XYZ file of C-alpha atoms in Angstrom:
493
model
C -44.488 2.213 -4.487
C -43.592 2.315 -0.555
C -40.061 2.919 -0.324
C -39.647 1.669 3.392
C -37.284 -1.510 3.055
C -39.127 -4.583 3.977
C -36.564 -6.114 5.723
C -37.548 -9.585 6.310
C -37.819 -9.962 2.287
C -33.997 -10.196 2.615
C -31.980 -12.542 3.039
C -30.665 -11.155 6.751
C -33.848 -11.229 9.260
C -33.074 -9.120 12.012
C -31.877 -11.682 14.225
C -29.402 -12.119 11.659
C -28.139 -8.730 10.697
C -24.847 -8.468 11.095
C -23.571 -7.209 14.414
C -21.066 -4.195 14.940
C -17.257 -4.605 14.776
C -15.857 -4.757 18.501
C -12.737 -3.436 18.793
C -10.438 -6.563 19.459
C -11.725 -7.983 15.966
C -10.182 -4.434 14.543
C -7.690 -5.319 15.801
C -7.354 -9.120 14.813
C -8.111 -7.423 11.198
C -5.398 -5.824 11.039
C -2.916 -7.997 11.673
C -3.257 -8.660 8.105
C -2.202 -5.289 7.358
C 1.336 -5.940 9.705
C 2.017 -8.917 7.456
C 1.749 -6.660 4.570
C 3.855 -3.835 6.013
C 6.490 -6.807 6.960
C 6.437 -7.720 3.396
C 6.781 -3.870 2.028
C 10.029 -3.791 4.593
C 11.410 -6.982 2.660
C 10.815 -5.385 -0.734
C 11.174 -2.067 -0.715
C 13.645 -1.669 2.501
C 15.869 -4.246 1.691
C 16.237 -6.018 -1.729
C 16.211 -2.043 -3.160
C 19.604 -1.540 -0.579
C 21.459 -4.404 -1.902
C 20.708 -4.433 -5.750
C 21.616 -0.561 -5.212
C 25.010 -0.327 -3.137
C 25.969 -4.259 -2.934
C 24.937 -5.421 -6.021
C 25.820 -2.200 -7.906
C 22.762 -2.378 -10.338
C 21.608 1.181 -11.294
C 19.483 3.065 -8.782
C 17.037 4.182 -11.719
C 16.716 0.278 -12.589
C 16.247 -0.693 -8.892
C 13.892 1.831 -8.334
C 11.918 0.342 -11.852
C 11.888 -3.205 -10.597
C 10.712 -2.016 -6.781
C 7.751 -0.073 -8.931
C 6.577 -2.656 -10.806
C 4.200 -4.316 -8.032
C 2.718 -0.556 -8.821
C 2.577 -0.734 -12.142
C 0.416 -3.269 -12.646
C -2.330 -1.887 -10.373
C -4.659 -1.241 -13.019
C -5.579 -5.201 -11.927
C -6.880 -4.110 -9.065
C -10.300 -2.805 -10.352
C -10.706 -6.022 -11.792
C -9.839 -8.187 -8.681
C -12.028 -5.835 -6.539
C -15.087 -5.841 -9.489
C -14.461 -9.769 -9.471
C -14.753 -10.116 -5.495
C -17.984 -8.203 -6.036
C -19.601 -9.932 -8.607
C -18.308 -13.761 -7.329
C -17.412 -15.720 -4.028
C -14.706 -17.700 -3.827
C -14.554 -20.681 -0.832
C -17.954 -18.967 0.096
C -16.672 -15.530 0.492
C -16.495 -12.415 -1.293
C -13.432 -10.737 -0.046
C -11.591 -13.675 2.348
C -11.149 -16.194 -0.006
C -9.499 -13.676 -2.418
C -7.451 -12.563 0.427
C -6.209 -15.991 1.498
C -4.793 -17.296 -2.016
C -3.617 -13.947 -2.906
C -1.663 -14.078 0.105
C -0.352 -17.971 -0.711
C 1.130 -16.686 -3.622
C 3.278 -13.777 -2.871
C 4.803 -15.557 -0.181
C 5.831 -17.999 -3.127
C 6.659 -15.194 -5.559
C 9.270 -13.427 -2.996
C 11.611 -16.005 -2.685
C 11.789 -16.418 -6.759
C 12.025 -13.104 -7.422
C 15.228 -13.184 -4.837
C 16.530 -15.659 -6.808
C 16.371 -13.960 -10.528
C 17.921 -10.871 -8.027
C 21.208 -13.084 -7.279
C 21.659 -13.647 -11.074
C 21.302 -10.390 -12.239
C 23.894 -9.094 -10.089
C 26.476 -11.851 -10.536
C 25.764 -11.230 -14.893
C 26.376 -7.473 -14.130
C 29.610 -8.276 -12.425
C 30.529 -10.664 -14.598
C 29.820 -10.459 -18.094
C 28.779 -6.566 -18.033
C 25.016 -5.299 -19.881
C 24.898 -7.907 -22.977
C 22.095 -9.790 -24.150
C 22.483 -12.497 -20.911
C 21.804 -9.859 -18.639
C 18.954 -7.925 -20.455
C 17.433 -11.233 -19.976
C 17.758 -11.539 -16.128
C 16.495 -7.726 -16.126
C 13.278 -8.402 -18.014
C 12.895 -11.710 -15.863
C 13.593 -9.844 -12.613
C 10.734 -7.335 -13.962
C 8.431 -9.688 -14.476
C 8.705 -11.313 -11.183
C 8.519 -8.123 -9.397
C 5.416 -7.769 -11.709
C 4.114 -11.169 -10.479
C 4.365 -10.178 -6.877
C 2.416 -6.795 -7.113
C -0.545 -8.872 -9.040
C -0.248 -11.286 -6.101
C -0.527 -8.380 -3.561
C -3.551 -6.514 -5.466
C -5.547 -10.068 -5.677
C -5.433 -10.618 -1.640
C -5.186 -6.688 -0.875
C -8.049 -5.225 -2.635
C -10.458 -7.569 -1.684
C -9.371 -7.119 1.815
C -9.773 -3.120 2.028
C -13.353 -3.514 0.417
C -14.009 -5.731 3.083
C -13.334 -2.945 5.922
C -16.073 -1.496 4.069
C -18.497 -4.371 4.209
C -18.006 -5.164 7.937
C -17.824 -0.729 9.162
C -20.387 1.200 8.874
C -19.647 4.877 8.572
C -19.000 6.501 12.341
C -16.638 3.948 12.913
C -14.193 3.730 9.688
C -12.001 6.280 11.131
C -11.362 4.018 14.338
C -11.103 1.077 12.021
C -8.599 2.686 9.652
C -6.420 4.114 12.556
C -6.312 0.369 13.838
C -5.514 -1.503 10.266
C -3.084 0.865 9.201
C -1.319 1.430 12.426
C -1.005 -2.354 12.331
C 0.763 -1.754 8.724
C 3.173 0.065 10.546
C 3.853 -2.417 13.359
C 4.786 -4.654 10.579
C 7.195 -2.839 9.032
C 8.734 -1.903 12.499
C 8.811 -5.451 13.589
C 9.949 -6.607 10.317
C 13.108 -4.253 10.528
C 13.662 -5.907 14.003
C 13.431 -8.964 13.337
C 15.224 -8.774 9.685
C 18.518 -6.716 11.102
C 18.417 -9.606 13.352
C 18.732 -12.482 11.040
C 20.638 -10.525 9.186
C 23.495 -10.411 11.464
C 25.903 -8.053 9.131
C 28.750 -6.125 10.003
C 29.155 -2.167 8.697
C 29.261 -1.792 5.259
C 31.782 -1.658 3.490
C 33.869 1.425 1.391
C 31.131 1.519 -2.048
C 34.072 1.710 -4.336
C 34.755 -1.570 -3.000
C 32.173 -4.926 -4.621
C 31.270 -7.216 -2.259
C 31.774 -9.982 -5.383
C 35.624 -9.615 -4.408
C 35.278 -11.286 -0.965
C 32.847 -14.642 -2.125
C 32.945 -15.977 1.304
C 31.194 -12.646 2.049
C 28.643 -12.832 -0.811
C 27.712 -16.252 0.169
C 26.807 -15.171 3.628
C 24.305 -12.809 2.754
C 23.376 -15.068 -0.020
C 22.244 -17.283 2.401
C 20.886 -15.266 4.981
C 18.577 -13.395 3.153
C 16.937 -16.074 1.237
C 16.808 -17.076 4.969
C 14.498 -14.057 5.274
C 12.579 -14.674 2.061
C 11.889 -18.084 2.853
C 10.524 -18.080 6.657
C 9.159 -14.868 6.853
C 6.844 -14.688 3.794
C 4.924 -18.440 5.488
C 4.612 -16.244 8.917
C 2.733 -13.410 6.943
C 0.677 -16.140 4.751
C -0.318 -17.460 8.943
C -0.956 -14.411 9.556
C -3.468 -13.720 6.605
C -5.361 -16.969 7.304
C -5.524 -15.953 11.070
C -6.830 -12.211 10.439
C -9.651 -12.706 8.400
C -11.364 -16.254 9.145
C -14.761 -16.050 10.020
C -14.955 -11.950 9.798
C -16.718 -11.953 6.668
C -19.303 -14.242 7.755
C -20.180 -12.858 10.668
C -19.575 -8.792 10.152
C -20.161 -8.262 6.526
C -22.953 -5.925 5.483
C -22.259 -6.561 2.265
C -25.201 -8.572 1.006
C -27.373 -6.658 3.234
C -26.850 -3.526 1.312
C -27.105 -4.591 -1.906
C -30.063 -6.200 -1.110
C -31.707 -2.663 0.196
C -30.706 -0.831 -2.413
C -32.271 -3.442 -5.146
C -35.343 -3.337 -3.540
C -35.081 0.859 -2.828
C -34.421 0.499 -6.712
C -37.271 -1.991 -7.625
C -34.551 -4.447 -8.676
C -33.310 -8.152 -8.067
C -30.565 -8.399 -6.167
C -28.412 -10.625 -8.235
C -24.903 -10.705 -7.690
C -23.550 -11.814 -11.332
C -25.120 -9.044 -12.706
C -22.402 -6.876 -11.263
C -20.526 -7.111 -14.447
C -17.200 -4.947 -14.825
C -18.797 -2.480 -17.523
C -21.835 -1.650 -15.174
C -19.332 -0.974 -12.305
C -17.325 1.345 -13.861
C -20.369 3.467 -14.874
C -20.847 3.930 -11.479
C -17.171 4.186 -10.662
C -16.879 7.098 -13.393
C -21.045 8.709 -13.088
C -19.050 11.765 -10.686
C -16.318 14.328 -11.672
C -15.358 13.467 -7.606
C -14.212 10.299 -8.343
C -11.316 12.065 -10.704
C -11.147 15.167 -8.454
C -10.532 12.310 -5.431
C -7.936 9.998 -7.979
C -5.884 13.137 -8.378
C -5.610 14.233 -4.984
C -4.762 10.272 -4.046
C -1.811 10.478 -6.971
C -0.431 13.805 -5.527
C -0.634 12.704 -2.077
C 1.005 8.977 -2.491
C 3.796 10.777 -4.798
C 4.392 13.538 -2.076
C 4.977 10.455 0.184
C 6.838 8.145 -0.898
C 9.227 9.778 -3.605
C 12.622 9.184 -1.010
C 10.776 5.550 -0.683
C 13.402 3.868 -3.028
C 16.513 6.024 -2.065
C 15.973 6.317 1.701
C 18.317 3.156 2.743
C 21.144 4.269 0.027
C 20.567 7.784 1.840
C 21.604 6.313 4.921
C 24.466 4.642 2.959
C 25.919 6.555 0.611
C 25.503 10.719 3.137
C 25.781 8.944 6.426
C 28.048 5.316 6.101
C 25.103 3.000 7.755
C 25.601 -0.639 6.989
C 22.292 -2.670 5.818
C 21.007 -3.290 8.841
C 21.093 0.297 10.196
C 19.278 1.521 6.953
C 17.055 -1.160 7.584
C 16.496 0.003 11.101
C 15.437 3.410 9.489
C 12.244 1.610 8.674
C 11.378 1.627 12.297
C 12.087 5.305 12.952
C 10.076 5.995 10.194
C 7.315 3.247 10.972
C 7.012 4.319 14.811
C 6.130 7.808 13.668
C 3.917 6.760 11.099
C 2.148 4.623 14.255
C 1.639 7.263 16.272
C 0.226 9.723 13.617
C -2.452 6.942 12.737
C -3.696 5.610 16.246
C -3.974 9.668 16.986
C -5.554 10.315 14.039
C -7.892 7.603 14.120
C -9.311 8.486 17.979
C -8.129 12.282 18.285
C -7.470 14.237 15.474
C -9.616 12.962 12.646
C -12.722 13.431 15.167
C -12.145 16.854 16.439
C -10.824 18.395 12.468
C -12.916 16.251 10.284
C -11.432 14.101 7.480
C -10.562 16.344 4.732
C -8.948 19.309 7.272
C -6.759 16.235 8.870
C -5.801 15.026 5.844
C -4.294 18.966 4.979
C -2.783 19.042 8.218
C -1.060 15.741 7.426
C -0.241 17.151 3.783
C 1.212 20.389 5.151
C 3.444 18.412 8.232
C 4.860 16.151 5.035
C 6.326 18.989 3.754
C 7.688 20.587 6.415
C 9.334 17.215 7.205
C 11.031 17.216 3.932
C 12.590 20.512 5.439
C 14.343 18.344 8.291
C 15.602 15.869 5.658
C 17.649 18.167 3.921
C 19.021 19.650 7.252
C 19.366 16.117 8.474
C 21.505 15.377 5.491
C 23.515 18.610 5.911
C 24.606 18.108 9.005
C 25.262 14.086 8.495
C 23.977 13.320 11.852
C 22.232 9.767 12.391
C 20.043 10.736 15.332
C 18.810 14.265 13.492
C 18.127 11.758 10.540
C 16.342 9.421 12.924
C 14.317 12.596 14.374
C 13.478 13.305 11.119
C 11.696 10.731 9.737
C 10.145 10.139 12.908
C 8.753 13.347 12.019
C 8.029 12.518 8.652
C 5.932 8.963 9.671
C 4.032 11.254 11.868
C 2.829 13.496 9.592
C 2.443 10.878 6.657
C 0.427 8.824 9.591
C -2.007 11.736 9.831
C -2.343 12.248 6.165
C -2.932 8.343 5.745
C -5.536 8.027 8.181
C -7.177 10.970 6.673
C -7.380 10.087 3.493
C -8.147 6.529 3.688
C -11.398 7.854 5.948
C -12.319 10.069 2.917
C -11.715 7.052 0.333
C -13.948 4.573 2.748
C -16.902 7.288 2.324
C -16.338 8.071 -1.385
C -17.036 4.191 -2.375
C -20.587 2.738 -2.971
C -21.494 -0.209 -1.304
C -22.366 -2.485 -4.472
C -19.033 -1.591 -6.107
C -17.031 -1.518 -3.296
C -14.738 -3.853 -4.446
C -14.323 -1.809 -7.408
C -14.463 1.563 -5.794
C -11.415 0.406 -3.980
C -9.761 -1.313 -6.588
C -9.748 2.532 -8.453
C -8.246 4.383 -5.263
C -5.773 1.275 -4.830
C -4.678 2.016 -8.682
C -4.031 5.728 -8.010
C -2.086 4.847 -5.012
C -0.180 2.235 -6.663
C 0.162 4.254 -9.644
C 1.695 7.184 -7.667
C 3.699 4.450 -5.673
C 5.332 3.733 -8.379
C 6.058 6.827 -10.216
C 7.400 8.064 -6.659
C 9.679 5.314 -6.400
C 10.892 5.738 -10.437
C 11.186 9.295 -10.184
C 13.033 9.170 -6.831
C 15.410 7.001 -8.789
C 16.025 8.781 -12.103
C 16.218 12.472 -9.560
C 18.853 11.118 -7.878
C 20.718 9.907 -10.764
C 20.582 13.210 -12.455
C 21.131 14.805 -8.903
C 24.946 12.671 -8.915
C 25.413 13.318 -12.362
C 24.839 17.257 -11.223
C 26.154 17.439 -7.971
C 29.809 16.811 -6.553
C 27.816 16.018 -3.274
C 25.703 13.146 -2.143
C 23.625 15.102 -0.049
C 22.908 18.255 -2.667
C 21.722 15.397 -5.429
C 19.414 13.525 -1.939
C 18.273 16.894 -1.360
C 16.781 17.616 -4.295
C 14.391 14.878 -4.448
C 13.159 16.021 -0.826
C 12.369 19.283 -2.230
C 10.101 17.964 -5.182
C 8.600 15.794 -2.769
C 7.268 19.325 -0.363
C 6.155 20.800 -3.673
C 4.052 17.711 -4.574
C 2.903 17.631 -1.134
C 1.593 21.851 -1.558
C -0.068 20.892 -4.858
C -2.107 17.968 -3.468
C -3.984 20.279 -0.865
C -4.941 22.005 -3.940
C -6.778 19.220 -4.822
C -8.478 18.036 -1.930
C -9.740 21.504 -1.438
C -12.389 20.982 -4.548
C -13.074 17.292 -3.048
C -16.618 17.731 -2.424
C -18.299 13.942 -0.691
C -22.253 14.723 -0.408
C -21.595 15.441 -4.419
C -19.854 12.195 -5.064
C -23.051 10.214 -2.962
C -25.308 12.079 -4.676
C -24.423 11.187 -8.050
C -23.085 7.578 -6.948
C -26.737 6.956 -6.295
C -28.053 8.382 -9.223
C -25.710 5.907 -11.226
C -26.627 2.943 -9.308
C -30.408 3.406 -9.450
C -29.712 4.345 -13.506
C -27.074 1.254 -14.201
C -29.906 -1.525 -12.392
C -33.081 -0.137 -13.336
C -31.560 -0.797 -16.636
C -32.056 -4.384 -15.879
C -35.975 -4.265 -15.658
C -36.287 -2.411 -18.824
């Protein structure tokens, strides 16, 4: 059998294979990505700040309804097997992307709604069988949401694998991702702008005593919730149209590899069980899943309890926690556009990603004297600091994930690194939560019980080079093939 691919048996003739990615559409990509990171900013920067400190519910259940967009990642290997297998409005990843995006929008402004009710039934009536009610139903909206953000997401990151080919993925992540970060920088702008509040106010005092007061922000946040969810959806639309059609690879490499294979090249045979045979054929993938749980946990454990940080050690009102979004964002920025061009090109992935792993840690370091010494601008300094070094670790490891995923599964491949990312996400987040309420429980002072989740969070961060250290890539392609020419050859049999 003559294993040189005859070409102009696919479907793509030469004329028609798809061109590289320039640049500018990188970064047209990725404003996708800054509508998501405006989004995160909503969720996680400020509805967690005002069901902890103005709506008084418990930081351990805020933190569980932030997570649950993370808990129900496990939906993300089937979105990304689905996008695979079937096209939707002629695509395999945009379509996905677009009514994924249509509902969260959608989904945010409910879920602010069941948010008002649960805190006026706390206040009110106190934990009966009312407010259990408006917990679950705040749970399952948050729930909603993160199914919402997996459907459009996924599909999207398998599609920077479709339209990149390998030399350039570091490039292309530094650009997406450092767009993530714009988002969340502008979206603290722009939100402590339409939020117009004043400083906060003493915590032993409810803001349910002054109802002019609640009203306000009431109003103005659902404000937020209601214009700038329909920018990001505009956004969406505007990022991906016409990419997929004219820079995915997608189709052109499944096609090669069915005919390397002696296969057909049918796309509905790409069923979920056949995927994750691949997905699971290499003890890399789990070595890789680990690492990514470590990693995301290392980052984002202070994630929930950053804003009430700035609340609780320092006095900040909600728009200056807010604003710590953009300290932390900027950083972040910078450590992914100079990872992406500099640093990830002279070190190599996998040493970049250490580096990055080994700077989180030491940033946790300047949290706790940050918190010590109760200054804003050291706090400021600090997670500058700390974006920087999680910007280097990010662009790092999101190189390494782009190489460990096989083109026929992408969708799937990515849907599996998504789920231990989201997975961590969310155990971060809860444990951040429940550490700090043992911490107050513990500690006399604020800052000892803050303190004590940054120090987990360095220790996590040590333990996760650990892992990356036996993260071997040639072995993952190597058996990746193996599985793919095993899982379709079973076809012709």
């Amino acid at each position: 059998m003559n294993n040189q691919v005859d070409i102009a048996n696919l479907d793509e003739t030469p004329s028609q294979i798809p061109p590289k990615l320039p640049l500018l559409q990188m970064f047209r990509i990725g404003l996708f990505q800054m509508g998501l990171g405006i989004m995160s900013l909503l969720i996680a920067g400020l509805l967690n700040r005002v069901m902890i400190n103005e709506l008084a519910i418990p930081a351990t259940l805020a933190a569980v309804f932030i997570a649950m967009p993370l808990f129900v990642s496990p939906t993300r290997v089937w979105f990304g097997q689905t996008s695979d297998a079937k096209t939707l409005f002629g695509t395999h990843r945009s379509g996905y992307v677009w009514i994924g995006a249509v509902i969260f929008a959608i989904i945010a402004f409910f879920t602010t709604q069941v948010m008002w009710q649960l805190g006026r039934s706390v206040h009110e009536i106190g934990w009966n069988g009312v407010t259990y009610g408006w917990t679950i139903a705040l749970a399952a909206m948050f729930a909603l949401y993160g199914m919402s953000i997996s459907l459009s997401s996924t599909p999207f990151a398998a599609m920077l694998v479709d339209v990149s080919d390998e030399e350039d993925r570091s490039k292309l992540v530094g650009i997406v991702w450092s767009m993530l970060m714009v988002g969340i920088v502008i979206g603290a702008i722009v939100v402590s702008r339409l939020l117009q509040c004043s400083e906060a106010p003493p915590s032993n005092i409810s803001i349910y005593t002054d109802a002019n007061k609640l009203a306000t922000l009431q109003k103005t946040i659902n404000f937020v919730f209601m214009v700038i969810p329909a920018a990001v959806v505009g956004l969406s639309l505007f990022a991906t149209y016409g990419i997929e059609q004219k820079y995915s690879r997608y189709k052109l490499r499944v096609a090669e590899n069915h005919i390397l294979n002696g296969t057909t090249a049918t796309e509905d045979k790409l069923s979920l069980g056949k995927a994750l045979r691949v997905l699971t054929a290499s003890k890399q993938t789990g070595l890789f899943f680990s690492f990514l749980l470590m990693m995301t946990i290392g980052i984002f454990m202070q994630d929930a309890i950053m804003e009430p940080f700035g609340g609780a050690v320092f006095g900040m009102s909600i728009c200056k926690t807010t604003q710590l979004n953009a300290a932390f964002g900027t950083g972040t920025l910078i450590g992914l556009s100079s990872s992406g061009f500099l640093i990830v090109p002279r070190l190599g992935k996998q040493n970049s990603t250490k580096l990055g792993c080994y700077l989180v840690a030491g940033s946790c370091a300047l949290l706790l004297i940050a918190g010590f010494t109760q200054k804003i601008p050291v706090l400021q300094g600090a997670l500058t600091l700390f974006g920087f070094a999680s910007g280097i670790t990010t662009s790092g490891a999101l190189s390494l994930m782009l190489d460990l995923t096989a083109a026929e599964t992408a969708g799937t491949f990515i849907g599996a690194w998504g789920l231990s990312q989201a997975i961590a996400r969310g155990l971060a987040t809860v444990t951040g939560g429940v550490v700090l309420d043992i911490g107050k429980k513990i500690f006399s002072l604020p800052t000892l019980a803050y303190s004590f989740v940054f120090v987990c969070e360095a220790a996590v961060m040590i333990f996760a080079v650990f892992l990356l250290s036996r993260v071997n890539v040639q072995e993952f392609r190597t058996d990746a093939k193996q599985a793919i020419a095993t899982v379709f050859a079973n076809e012709i049999d």
